[in-house]
Amino acid sequence: GMIWSECKEIWEEGPREYVVHLWNLLDFGMLSIFVASFTARFMAFLKASEAQQYVDQYVQDDDLNNVTLPPEVAYFTYARNKWLPSDPQIISEGLYAIAVVLSFSRIAYILPANESFGPLQISLGRTVKDIFKFMVIFIMVFLAFMIGMFNLYSYYLGAKYNPAFTTVEESFKTLFWSIFGLSEVISVVLKYDHKFIENIGYVLYGVYNVTMVVVLLNMLIAMINNSYQEIE
């Protein structure tokens, strides 16, 4: 029903007018993810049904452990920890989780009608715009330190107390979670007695935290406060 409603809206308003409103994009994205989730689950159901038909047709023994099955059929006897990362059922569950989160945003349709929640929601929309402005400086600083720390520690893979900064992925995760205080100082400590590299790591990591947490995040909070005061 919701899909039919969106199709009618696109037909009546036209694609260009439909895309202008962010609520429409949110609805379209939510419904698309739901459809993709159901499609992936249906594909998993079809594959499992084919495997079940093979078993019903060719396997006489009730205990499948005593039977040699083709790989594509035996796969459906495995526990979840042996499933492929690209298994349609796993993809379906991940997409469904995202769609459920987005579906709750529809409650926000009625909030502007309330004198208490309306300004909060409008200021939330303005806050998102402030965050996008802020992201330009944030990404520039973040990338500079991420690449610098990776270049510093990439040669010490296996020679650290944790894998932080030894790969680009680990550098990203360590610096991102340090914004929320979830990274440790031991991330820059080496098992070798290379104090020069270690000291540079301490300095860079310290400068990053001061720049990002003390300066930039507080600047973002000030921007958000200013936007809220204007709307209020």
Coordinates of C-alpha atoms in Angstrom, one line a residue:
G1 CA 0.0 0.0 0.0
M2 CA 2.8 2.4 0.8
I3 CA 4.6 1.6 -2.4
W4 CA 1.4 2.3 -4.4
S5 CA 0.9 5.6 -2.5
E6 CA 4.5 6.6 -3.5
C7 CA 3.9 5.6 -7.1
K8 CA 0.8 7.8 -7.2
E9 CA 2.6 10.7 -5.7
I10 CA 5.4 10.4 -8.3
W11 CA 2.8 10.3 -11.0
E12 CA 0.8 13.3 -9.8
E13 CA 3.7 15.6 -8.8
G14 CA 6.2 14.5 -11.4
P15 CA 9.7 13.1 -10.6
R16 CA 11.3 16.5 -10.4
E17 CA 8.9 17.9 -7.8
Y18 CA 8.9 14.6 -5.9
V19 CA 12.7 14.6 -5.5
V20 CA 12.7 18.2 -4.1
H21 CA 11.1 17.1 -0.8
L22 CA 13.5 15.2 1.5
W23 CA 10.6 13.3 3.2
N24 CA 9.8 11.7 -0.2
L25 CA 13.4 10.6 -0.6
L26 CA 13.4 9.1 2.9
D27 CA 10.2 7.2 2.1
F28 CA 11.5 6.0 -1.2
G29 CA 14.8 4.8 0.3
M30 CA 13.0 3.1 3.2
L31 CA 10.6 1.2 0.9
S32 CA 13.5 0.3 -1.6
I33 CA 15.5 -1.2 1.3
F34 CA 12.4 -3.2 2.5
V35 CA 11.8 -4.5 -1.0
A36 CA 15.5 -5.4 -1.4
S37 CA 15.3 -7.2 2.0
F38 CA 12.2 -9.2 1.1
T39 CA 13.7 -10.0 -2.3
A40 CA 16.9 -11.4 -0.8
R41 CA 14.9 -13.4 1.7
F42 CA 12.7 -14.8 -1.1
M43 CA 15.9 -15.8 -3.0
A44 CA 17.2 -17.6 0.1
F45 CA 13.8 -19.4 0.4
L46 CA 13.9 -20.5 -3.3
K47 CA 17.5 -21.9 -2.9
A48 CA 16.5 -23.7 0.3
S49 CA 13.4 -25.1 -1.5
E50 CA 15.5 -26.4 -4.3
A51 CA 17.9 -28.1 -1.9
Q52 CA 14.9 -29.6 0.0
Q53 CA 13.4 -31.0 -3.3
Y54 CA 16.8 -32.6 -4.1
V55 CA 16.8 -34.3 -0.7
D56 CA 13.2 -35.5 -1.0
Q57 CA 13.8 -36.9 -4.5
Y58 CA 17.3 -38.5 -4.2
V59 CA 18.0 -39.1 -0.5
Q60 CA 16.4 -42.1 1.2
D61 CA 18.3 -42.0 4.5
D62 CA 16.7 -39.8 7.2
D63 CA 20.1 -38.9 8.7
L64 CA 21.8 -36.5 6.3
N65 CA 25.1 -36.9 8.1
N66 CA 25.4 -40.4 6.5
V67 CA 24.8 -39.1 3.0
T68 CA 27.2 -37.3 0.6
L69 CA 25.4 -34.3 -0.7
P70 CA 26.4 -31.9 -3.6
P71 CA 28.0 -28.8 -2.2
E72 CA 25.1 -26.5 -3.2
V73 CA 22.7 -28.8 -1.2
A74 CA 25.1 -29.6 1.7
Y75 CA 25.4 -25.8 2.2
F76 CA 21.9 -25.7 3.6
T77 CA 22.8 -28.2 6.4
Y78 CA 25.5 -25.9 7.8
A79 CA 25.2 -23.8 10.9
R80 CA 25.1 -20.0 10.6
N81 CA 28.8 -19.6 11.4
K82 CA 29.7 -21.4 8.1
W83 CA 27.4 -19.4 5.8
L84 CA 29.0 -17.3 3.1
P85 CA 29.2 -13.5 3.8
S86 CA 27.1 -12.9 0.7
D87 CA 24.3 -15.3 1.7
P88 CA 21.0 -13.8 0.8
Q89 CA 19.6 -14.4 4.2
I90 CA 22.4 -12.5 5.9
I91 CA 22.0 -9.6 3.4
S92 CA 18.2 -9.6 4.0
E93 CA 18.6 -9.4 7.8
G94 CA 21.1 -6.5 7.5
L95 CA 18.9 -4.5 5.0
Y96 CA 15.8 -5.2 7.2
A97 CA 17.5 -3.7 10.2
I98 CA 18.4 -0.5 8.3
A99 CA 14.8 -0.3 7.0
V100 CA 13.3 -0.7 10.4
V101 CA 15.4 2.2 11.7
L102 CA 14.3 4.4 8.8
S103 CA 10.6 3.4 9.3
F104 CA 10.5 5.0 12.7
S105 CA 11.4 8.3 11.2
R106 CA 7.9 8.5 9.8
I107 CA 6.8 9.4 13.3
A108 CA 8.5 12.8 12.7
Y109 CA 5.7 13.7 10.2
I110 CA 3.4 14.7 13.0
L111 CA 5.9 16.3 15.3
P112 CA 5.9 19.8 13.8
A113 CA 2.2 20.1 14.9
N114 CA 3.3 20.1 18.5
E115 CA 4.7 23.4 20.0
S116 CA 7.3 21.5 22.1
F117 CA 8.6 19.0 19.6
G118 CA 8.2 21.1 16.4
P119 CA 11.1 23.5 17.1
L120 CA 13.2 20.5 18.1
Q121 CA 12.6 18.7 14.9
I122 CA 13.2 21.8 12.7
S123 CA 16.4 22.6 14.6
L124 CA 17.4 18.9 14.1
G125 CA 17.1 19.5 10.3
R126 CA 19.1 22.7 10.6
T127 CA 21.7 20.8 12.7
V128 CA 22.1 18.3 9.9
K129 CA 23.0 21.2 7.5
D130 CA 25.5 22.5 10.1
I131 CA 27.1 19.1 10.4
F132 CA 27.5 18.9 6.6
K133 CA 29.3 22.3 6.6
F134 CA 31.4 21.1 9.5
M135 CA 32.2 17.8 7.7
V136 CA 34.4 19.7 5.2
I137 CA 36.9 20.7 7.9
F138 CA 36.4 17.5 9.8
I139 CA 37.2 15.2 6.8
M140 CA 40.3 17.3 5.9
V141 CA 41.7 17.0 9.4
F142 CA 40.7 13.4 9.8
L143 CA 42.3 12.3 6.5
A144 CA 45.5 14.2 7.3
F145 CA 46.0 12.4 10.6
M146 CA 44.7 9.0 9.3
I147 CA 47.2 8.9 6.4
G148 CA 50.0 10.3 8.6
M149 CA 49.6 7.8 11.4
F150 CA 49.3 5.0 8.9
N151 CA 52.5 6.0 7.2
L152 CA 54.2 6.1 10.6
Y153 CA 53.1 2.7 11.8
S154 CA 52.5 0.6 8.6
Y155 CA 56.0 -0.9 9.0
Y156 CA 55.3 -2.2 12.5
L157 CA 52.5 -4.7 11.7
G158 CA 52.7 -7.3 14.4
A159 CA 55.1 -5.2 16.5
K160 CA 52.5 -3.3 18.4
Y161 CA 50.3 -4.1 21.4
N162 CA 47.2 -3.7 19.2
P163 CA 46.9 -3.4 15.4
A164 CA 45.9 0.3 15.4
F165 CA 47.4 2.4 12.6
T166 CA 49.0 -0.6 10.9
T167 CA 46.5 -0.6 8.1
V168 CA 44.3 2.1 6.6
E169 CA 41.2 0.4 8.0
E170 CA 42.6 0.2 11.5
S171 CA 43.8 3.8 11.3
F172 CA 40.2 4.9 10.3
K173 CA 38.6 2.9 13.1
T174 CA 41.1 4.0 15.8
L175 CA 40.8 7.8 14.9
F176 CA 37.0 7.6 14.5
W177 CA 36.3 6.0 17.8
S178 CA 38.8 8.2 19.6
I179 CA 36.4 11.1 19.0
F180 CA 34.1 9.4 21.4
G181 CA 36.8 8.4 23.9
L182 CA 36.8 4.7 22.9
S183 CA 40.5 4.4 21.8
E184 CA 43.4 3.9 24.1
V185 CA 46.8 5.6 24.3
I186 CA 48.4 2.2 24.0
S187 CA 47.5 2.4 20.3
V188 CA 50.8 4.3 19.6
V189 CA 53.0 2.1 21.8
L190 CA 55.5 -0.2 20.1
K191 CA 57.1 -3.4 21.3
Y192 CA 60.4 -2.3 19.9
D193 CA 62.6 0.3 21.5
H194 CA 62.0 2.8 18.7
K195 CA 61.3 5.8 20.9
F196 CA 61.6 8.4 18.1
I197 CA 58.7 6.8 16.2
E198 CA 56.7 6.3 19.4
N199 CA 57.2 9.9 20.5
I200 CA 56.1 11.2 17.1
G201 CA 53.0 8.9 17.5
Y202 CA 52.2 10.3 20.9
V203 CA 52.5 13.9 19.6
L204 CA 50.4 13.3 16.5
Y205 CA 47.8 11.4 18.4
G206 CA 47.7 14.1 21.1
V207 CA 47.4 16.9 18.6
Y208 CA 44.6 15.0 16.8
N209 CA 42.6 14.6 19.9
V210 CA 43.0 18.3 20.9
T211 CA 42.1 19.5 17.4
M212 CA 39.2 17.2 16.9
V213 CA 37.7 16.8 20.4
V214 CA 38.5 20.0 22.1
V215 CA 38.3 22.5 19.2
L216 CA 36.2 21.1 16.3
L217 CA 33.6 19.3 18.3
N218 CA 33.1 22.3 20.5
M219 CA 32.8 24.5 17.5
L220 CA 30.1 22.1 16.1
I221 CA 28.2 22.3 19.4
A222 CA 28.4 26.1 19.3
M223 CA 27.0 26.1 15.7
I224 CA 24.2 23.8 16.8
N225 CA 23.3 26.0 19.8
N226 CA 23.2 29.0 17.6
S227 CA 20.9 27.3 15.1
Y228 CA 18.6 26.2 17.8
Q229 CA 18.4 29.7 19.4
E230 CA 17.5 31.2 16.0
I231 CA 14.7 28.6 15.5
E232 CA 13.4 29.0 19.0

